[in-house]
GROMACS .gro file of C-alpha atoms in nm:
model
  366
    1UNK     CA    1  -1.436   1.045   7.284
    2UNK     CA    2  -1.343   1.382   7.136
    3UNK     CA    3  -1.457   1.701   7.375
    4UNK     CA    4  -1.811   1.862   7.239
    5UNK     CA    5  -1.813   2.158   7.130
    6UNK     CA    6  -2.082   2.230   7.442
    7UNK     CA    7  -1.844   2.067   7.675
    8UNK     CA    8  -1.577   2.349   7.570
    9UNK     CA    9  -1.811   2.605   7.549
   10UNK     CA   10  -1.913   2.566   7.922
   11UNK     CA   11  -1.559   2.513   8.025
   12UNK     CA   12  -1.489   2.865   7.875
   13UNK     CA   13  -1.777   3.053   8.008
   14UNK     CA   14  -1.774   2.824   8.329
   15UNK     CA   15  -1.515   2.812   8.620
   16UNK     CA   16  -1.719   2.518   8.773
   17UNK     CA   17  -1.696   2.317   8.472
   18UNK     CA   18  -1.354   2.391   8.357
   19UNK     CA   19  -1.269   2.220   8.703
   20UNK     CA   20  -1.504   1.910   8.611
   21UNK     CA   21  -1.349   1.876   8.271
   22UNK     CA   22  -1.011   1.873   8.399
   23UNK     CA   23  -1.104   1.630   8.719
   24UNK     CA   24  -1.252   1.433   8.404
   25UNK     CA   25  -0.892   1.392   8.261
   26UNK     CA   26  -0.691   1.371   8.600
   27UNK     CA   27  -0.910   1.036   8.655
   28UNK     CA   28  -0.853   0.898   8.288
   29UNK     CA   29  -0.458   0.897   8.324
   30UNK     CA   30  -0.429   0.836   8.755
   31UNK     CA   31  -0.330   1.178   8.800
   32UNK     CA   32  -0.332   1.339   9.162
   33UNK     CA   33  -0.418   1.718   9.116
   34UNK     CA   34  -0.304   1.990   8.832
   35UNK     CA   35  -0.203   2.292   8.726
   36UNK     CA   36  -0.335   2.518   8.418
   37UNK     CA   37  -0.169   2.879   8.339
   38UNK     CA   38  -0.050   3.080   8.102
   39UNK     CA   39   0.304   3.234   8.034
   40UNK     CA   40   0.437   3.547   7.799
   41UNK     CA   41   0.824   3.406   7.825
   42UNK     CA   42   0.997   3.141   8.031
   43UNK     CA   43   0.798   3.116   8.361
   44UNK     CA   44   0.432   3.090   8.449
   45UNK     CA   45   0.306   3.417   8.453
   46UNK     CA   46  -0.042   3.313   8.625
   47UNK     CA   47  -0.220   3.018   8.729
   48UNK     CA   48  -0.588   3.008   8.647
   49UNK     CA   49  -0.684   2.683   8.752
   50UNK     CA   50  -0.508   2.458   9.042
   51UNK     CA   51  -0.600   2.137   9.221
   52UNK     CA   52  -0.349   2.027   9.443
   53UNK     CA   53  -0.283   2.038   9.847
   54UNK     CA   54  -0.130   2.371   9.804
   55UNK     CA   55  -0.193   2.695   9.996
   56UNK     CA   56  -0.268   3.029   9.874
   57UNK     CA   57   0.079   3.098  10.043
   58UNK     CA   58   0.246   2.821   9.887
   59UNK     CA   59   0.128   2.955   9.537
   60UNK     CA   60   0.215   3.260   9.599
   61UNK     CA   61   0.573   3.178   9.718
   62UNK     CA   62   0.603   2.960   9.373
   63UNK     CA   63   0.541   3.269   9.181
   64UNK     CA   64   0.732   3.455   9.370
   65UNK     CA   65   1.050   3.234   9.447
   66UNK     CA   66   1.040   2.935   9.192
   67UNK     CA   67   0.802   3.024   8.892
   68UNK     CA   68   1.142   3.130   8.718
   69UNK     CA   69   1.337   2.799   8.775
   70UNK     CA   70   1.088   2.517   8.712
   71UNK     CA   71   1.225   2.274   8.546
   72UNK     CA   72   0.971   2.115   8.438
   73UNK     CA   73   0.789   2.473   8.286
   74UNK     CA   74   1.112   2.566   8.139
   75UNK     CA   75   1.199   2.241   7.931
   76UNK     CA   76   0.835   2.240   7.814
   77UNK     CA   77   0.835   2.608   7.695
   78UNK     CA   78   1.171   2.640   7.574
   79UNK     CA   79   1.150   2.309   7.392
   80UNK     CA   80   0.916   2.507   7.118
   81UNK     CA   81   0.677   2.179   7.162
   82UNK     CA   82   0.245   2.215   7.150
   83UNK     CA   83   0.227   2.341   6.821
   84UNK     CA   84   0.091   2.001   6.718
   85UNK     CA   85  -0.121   1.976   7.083
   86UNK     CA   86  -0.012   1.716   7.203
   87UNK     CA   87   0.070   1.572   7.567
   88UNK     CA   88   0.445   1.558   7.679
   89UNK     CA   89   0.571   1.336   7.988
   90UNK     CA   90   0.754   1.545   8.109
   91UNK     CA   91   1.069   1.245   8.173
   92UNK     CA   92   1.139   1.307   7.791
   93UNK     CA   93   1.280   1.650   7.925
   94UNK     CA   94   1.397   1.628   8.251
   95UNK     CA   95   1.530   1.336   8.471
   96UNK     CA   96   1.432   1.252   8.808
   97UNK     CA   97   1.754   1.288   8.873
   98UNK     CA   98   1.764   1.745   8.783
   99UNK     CA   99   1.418   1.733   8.930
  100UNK     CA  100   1.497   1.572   9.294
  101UNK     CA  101   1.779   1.809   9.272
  102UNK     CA  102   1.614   2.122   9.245
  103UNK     CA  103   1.495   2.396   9.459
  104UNK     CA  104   1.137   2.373   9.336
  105UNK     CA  105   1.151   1.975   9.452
  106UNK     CA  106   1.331   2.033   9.795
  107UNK     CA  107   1.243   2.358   9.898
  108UNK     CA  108   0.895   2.395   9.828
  109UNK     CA  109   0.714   2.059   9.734
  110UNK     CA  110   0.930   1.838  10.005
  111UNK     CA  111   0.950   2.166  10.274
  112UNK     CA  112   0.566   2.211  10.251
  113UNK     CA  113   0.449   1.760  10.251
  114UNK     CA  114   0.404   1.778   9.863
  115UNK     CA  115   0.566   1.495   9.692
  116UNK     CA  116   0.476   1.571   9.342
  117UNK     CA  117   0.758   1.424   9.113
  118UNK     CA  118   0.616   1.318   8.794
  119UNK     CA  119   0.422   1.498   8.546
  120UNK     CA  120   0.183   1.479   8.183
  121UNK     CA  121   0.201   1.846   8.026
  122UNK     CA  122   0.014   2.046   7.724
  123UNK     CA  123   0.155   2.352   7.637
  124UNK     CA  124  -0.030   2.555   7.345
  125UNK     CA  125  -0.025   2.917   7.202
  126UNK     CA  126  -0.261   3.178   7.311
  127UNK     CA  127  -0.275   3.548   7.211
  128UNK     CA  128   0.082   3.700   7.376
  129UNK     CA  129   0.238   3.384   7.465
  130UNK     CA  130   0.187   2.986   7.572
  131UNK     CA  131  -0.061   2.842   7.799
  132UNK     CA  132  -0.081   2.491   7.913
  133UNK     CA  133  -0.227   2.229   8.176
  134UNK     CA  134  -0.008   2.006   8.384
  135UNK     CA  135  -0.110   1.722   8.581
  136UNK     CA  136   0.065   1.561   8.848
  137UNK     CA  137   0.179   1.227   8.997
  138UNK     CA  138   0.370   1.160   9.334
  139UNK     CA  139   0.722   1.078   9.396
  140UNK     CA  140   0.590   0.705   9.543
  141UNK     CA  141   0.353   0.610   9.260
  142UNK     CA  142   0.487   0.481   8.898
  143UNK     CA  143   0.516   0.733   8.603
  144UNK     CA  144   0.251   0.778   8.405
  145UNK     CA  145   0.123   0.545   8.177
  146UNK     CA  146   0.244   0.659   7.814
  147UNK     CA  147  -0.021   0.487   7.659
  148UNK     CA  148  -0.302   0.647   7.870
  149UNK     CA  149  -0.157   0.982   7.867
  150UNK     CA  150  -0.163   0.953   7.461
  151UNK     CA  151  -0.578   0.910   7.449
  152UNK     CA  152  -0.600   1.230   7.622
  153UNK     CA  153  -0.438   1.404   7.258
  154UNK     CA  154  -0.763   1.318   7.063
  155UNK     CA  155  -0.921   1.631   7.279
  156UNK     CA  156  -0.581   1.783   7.286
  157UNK     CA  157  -0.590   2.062   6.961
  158UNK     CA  158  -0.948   2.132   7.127
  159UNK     CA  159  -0.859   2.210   7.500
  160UNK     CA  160  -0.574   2.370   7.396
  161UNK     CA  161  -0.806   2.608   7.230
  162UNK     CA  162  -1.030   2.655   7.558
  163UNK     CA  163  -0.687   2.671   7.763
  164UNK     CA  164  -0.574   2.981   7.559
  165UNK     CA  165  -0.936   3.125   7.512
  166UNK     CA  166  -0.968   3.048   7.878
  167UNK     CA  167  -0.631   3.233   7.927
  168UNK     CA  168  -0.718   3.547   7.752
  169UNK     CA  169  -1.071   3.589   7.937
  170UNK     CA  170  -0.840   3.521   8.309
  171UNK     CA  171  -0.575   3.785   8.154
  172UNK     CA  172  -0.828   4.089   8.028
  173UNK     CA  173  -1.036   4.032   8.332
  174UNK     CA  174  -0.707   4.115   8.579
  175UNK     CA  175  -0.584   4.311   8.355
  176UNK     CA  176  -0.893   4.546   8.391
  177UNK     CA  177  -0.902   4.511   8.772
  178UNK     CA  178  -0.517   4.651   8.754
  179UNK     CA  179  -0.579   4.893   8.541
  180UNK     CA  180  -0.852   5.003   8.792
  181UNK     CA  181  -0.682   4.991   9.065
  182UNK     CA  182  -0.398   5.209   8.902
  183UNK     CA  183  -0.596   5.523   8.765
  184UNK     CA  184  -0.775   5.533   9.097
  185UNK     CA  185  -0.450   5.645   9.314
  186UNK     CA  186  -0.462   5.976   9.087
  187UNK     CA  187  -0.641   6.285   9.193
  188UNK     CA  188  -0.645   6.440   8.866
  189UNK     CA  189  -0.850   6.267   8.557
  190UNK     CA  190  -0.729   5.970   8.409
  191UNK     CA  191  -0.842   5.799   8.092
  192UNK     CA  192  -0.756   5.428   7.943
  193UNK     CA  193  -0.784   5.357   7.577
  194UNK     CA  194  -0.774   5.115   7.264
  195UNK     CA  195  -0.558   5.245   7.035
  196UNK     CA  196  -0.825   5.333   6.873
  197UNK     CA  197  -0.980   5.556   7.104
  198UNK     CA  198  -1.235   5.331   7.278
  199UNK     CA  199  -1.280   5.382   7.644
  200UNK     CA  200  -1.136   5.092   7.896
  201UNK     CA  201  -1.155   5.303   8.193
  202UNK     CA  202  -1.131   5.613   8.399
  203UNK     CA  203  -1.124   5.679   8.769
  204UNK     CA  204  -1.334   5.948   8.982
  205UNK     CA  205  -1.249   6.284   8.819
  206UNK     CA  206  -1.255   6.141   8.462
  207UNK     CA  207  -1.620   6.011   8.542
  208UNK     CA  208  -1.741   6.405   8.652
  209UNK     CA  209  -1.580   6.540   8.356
  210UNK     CA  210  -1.778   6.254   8.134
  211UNK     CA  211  -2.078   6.369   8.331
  212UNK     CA  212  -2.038   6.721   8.259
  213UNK     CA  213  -1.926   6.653   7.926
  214UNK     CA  214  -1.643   6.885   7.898
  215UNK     CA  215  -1.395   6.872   7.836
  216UNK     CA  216  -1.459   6.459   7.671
  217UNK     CA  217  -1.741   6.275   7.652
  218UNK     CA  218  -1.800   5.893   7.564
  219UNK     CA  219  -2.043   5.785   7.360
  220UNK     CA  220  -2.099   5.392   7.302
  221UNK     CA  221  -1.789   5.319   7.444
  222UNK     CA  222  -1.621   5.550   7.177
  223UNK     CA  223  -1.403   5.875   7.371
  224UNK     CA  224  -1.448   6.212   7.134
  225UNK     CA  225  -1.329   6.569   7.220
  226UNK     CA  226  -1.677   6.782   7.343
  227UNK     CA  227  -1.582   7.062   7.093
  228UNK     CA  228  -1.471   6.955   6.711
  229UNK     CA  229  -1.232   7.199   6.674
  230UNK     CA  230  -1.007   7.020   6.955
  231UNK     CA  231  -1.133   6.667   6.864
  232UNK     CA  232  -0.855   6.654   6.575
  233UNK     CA  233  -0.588   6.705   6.811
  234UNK     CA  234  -0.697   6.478   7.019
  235UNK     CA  235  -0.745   6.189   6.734
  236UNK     CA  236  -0.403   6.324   6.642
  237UNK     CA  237  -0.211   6.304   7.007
  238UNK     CA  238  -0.368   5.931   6.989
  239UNK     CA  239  -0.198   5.823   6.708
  240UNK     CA  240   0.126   5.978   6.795
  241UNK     CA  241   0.108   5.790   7.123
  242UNK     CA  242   0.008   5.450   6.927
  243UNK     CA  243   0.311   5.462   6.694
  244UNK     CA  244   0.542   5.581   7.030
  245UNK     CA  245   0.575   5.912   6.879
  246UNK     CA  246   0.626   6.166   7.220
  247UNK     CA  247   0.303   6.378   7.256
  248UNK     CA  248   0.323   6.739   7.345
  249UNK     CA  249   0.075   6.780   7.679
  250UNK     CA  250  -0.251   6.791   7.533
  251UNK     CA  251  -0.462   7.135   7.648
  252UNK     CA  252  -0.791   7.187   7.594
  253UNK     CA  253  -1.052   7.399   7.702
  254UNK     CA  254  -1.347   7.259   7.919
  255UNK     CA  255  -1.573   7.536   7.727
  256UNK     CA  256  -1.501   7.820   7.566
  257UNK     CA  257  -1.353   8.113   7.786
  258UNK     CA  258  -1.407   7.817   8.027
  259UNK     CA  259  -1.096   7.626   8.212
  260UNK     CA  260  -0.814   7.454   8.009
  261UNK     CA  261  -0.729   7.107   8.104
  262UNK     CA  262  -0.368   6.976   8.054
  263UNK     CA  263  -0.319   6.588   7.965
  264UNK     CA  264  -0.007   6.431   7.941
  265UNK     CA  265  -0.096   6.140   7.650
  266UNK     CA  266   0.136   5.802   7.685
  267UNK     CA  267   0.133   5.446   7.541
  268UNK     CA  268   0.130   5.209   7.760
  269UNK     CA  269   0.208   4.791   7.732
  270UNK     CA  270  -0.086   4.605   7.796
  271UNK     CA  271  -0.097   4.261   7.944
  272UNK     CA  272  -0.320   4.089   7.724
  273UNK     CA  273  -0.111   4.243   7.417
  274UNK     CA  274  -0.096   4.533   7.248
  275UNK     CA  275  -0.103   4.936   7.415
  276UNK     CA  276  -0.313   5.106   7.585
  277UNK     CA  277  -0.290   5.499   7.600
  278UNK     CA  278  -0.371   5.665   7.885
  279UNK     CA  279  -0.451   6.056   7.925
  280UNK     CA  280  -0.348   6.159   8.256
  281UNK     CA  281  -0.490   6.492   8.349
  282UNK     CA  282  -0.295   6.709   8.629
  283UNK     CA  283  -0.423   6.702   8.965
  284UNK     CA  284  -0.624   7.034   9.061
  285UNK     CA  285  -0.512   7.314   9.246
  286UNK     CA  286  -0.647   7.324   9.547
  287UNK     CA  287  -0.756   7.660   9.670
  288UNK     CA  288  -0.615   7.768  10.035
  289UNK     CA  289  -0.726   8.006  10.313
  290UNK     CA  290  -0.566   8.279  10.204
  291UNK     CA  291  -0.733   8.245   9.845
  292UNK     CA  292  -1.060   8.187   9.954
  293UNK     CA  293  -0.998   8.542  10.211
  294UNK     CA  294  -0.880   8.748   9.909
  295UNK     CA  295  -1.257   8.617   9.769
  296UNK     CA  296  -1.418   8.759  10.056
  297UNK     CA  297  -1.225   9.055  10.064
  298UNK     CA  298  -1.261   9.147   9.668
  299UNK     CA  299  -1.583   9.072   9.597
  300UNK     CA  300  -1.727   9.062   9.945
  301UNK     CA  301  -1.847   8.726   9.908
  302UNK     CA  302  -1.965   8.529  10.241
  303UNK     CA  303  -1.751   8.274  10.391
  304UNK     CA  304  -1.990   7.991  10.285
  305UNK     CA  305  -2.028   8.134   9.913
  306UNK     CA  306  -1.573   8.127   9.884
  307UNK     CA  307  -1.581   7.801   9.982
  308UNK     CA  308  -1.816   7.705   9.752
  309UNK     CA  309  -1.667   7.887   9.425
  310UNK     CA  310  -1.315   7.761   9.552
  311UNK     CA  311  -1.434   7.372   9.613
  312UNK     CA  312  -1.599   7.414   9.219
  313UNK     CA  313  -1.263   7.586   9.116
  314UNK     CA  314  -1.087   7.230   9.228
  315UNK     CA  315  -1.310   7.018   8.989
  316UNK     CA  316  -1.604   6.939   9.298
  317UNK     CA  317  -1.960   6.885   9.122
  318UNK     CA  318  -2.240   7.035   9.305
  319UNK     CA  319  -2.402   6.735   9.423
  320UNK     CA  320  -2.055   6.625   9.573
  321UNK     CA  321  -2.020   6.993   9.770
  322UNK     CA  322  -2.374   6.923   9.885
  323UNK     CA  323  -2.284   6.583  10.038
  324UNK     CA  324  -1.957   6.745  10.219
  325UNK     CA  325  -2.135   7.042  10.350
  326UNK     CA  326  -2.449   6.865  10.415
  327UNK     CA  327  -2.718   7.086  10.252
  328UNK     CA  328  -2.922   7.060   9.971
  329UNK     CA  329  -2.774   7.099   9.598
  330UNK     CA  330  -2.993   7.353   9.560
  331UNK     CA  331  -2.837   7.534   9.846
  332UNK     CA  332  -2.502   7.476   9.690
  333UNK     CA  333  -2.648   7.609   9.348
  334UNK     CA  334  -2.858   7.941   9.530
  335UNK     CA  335  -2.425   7.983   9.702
  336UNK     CA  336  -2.276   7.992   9.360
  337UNK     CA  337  -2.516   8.199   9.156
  338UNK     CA  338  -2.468   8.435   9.443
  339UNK     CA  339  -2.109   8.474   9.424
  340UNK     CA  340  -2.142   8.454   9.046
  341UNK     CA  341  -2.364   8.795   9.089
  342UNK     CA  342  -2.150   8.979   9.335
  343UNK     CA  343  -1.858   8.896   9.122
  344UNK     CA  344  -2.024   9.083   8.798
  345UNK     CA  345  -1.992   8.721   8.558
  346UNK     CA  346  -2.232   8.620   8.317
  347UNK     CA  347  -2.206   8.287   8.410
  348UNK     CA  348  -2.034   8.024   8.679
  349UNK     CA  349  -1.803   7.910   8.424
  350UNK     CA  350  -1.654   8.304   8.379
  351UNK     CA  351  -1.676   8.324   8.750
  352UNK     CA  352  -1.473   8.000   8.826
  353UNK     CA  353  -1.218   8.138   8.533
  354UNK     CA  354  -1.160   8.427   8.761
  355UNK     CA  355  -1.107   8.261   9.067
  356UNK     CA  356  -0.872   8.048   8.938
  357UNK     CA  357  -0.705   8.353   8.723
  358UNK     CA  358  -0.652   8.516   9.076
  359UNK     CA  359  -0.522   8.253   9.295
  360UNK     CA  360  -0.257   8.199   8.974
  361UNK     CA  361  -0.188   8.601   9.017
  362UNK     CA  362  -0.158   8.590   9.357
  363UNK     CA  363   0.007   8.264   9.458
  364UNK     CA  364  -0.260   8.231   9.742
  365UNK     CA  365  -0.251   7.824   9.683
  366UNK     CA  366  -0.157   7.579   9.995
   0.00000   0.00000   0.00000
């Protein structure tokens, strides 16, 4: 009976029954647990989907140690075989004989009480590679049953389609979470696109400056410039990235008169295929001691009114100086329109400008 079009729908969208369907075909052809994965050369890259009497260690050593020499991954993939999805015994590709002998076999099925030995395999492309679904039989029971194995290929050009599609969903989804994790270990703003300029993500900083809306702002997932007159250079650093042309850094102001932000724009492989480009703003000064006493001392600030205009200086949002000093924003905002006075600006964003002007003057940075 072919797979239904529900049935493959709800093993895409469905970790639960992705399992079921696969348990499905394990008990059609006697098989004792399985693998599905995907792979971008000659070893498994990932595995999505496992059933076996492995550990989370033992998996992890196989990726680690053995992913690169299995035999049995590395006849199927380089033997160019699942463009017609169908399912391979593996026997047609490698003996018992090179399988008993190798390190996979002895040193981490036999070492760890696995006796997997014989194995049914469909291998298919996805987007950036092969994926596939292996299922296993032990060393003590028979091969499997050609015959048996064959009925499985009348869903075969249809799994292999939820395999890669399955695959792809697995790959973005990890892909994000690394992505994530990587822009977060930067202190200064950090921005992941498309190629074409849609937003992926962007760590702490980047979301203050989308808040503020200076010096970017995103707009249905779309990244723009706030001003137009820099928007074509940054449309323009984009595309140089995309084609792996080497950017200049990227400066542009926050507002005009305002602060100048300095991005260094670079293409990036992504997982799942394709680049990604990533503007990766430079970390903010941060404003010492001495700095925030040559505030006192010039424009006869108050202690709590230089640390204030130093913290904004360094990219800190009111809200987040309120929560560190433990007062009201409004507190924080009656601080800085102080300061702003008694240093004779218009406006915070000419005041910060000359803070930062005179820690660059005099080197007063720690």
């Amino acid at each position: 009976m072919a797979l239904a079009l529900e049935a493959a729908f709800d093993a895409v969208m469905d970790d639960e029954a992705l399992v079921a369907l696969f348990d499905s075909y394990a008990a059609r052809i006697g098989a004792k647990g399985y693998a599905a994965g995907w792979s971008g050369g000659f070893a498994v890259d990932e595995i999505m989907v496992f059933r076996n009497d492995w550990s989370d260690a033992m998996l992890g050593e196989y990726h680690e140690r053995y992913a690169a020499n299995d035999p049995w991954t590395r006849a199927m993939l380089a033997s160019g075989e699942g463009a017609d999805a169908e399912f391979l015994l593996t026997s047609d590709y490698v003996s018992d004989h090179e399988f008993g002998d190798s390190a996979l076999y002895n040193d981490l099925l036999r070492a760890n009480g696995d006796d997997s030995f014989r194995a049914a395999a469909l291998v298919g492309p996805m987007q950036g590679g092969l994926c596939g679904i292996t299922f296993y039989r032990g060393r003590r029971q028979s091969d499997f049953d050609r015959a048996r194995v064959m009925t499985l290929n009348e869903d075969a050009e249809a799994l292999g389609r939820v395999l890669a599609l399955k695959a792809l969903l697995a790959g973005r989804s990890a892909q994000a979470a690394s992505w994530r994790m990587l822009v977060d270990r930067f202190a200064g703003a950090v921005f992941v696109l498309t190629v074409n300029g849609r937003l992926l993500e962007t760590n702490r900083a980047g979301e203050r400056m989308l808040e503020r809306r200076a010096p970017f702002f995103a707009s249905r997932g779309a990244f723009f410039a706030s001003h137009p007159a820099t928007q074509a250079r940054l449309a323009d650093a984009l595309l140089r990235a995309s084609i792996g042309i080497e950017a200049t850094p990227l400066v542009i102001a926050a507002s005009p008169g305002g602060r100048s932000e300095r991005f260094h724009v670079l293409a990036a492989p992504n997982p799942g295929g394709g680049r990604r480009i990533v503007l990766m703003g430079e970390p903010p000064a941060r404003i010492g001691e001495a700095a925030r006493a040559l505030l006192i001392a010039a424009f006869a600030l108050s202690p709590a009114e230089a640390a204030v205009m130093a913290r904004l200086a360094e990219g800190a949002s009111a809200p987040e100086l309120a929560q560190e000093r433990g007062v009201s924003v409004e507190t924080v905002r009656t601080q800085y329109r102080a300061a702003t006075a008694k240093m004779g600006c218009e406006g915070l964003g000419e005041a910060l400008s000359r803070v930062r002007r005179i820690v660059a003057i005099s080197g007063a940075e720690s």
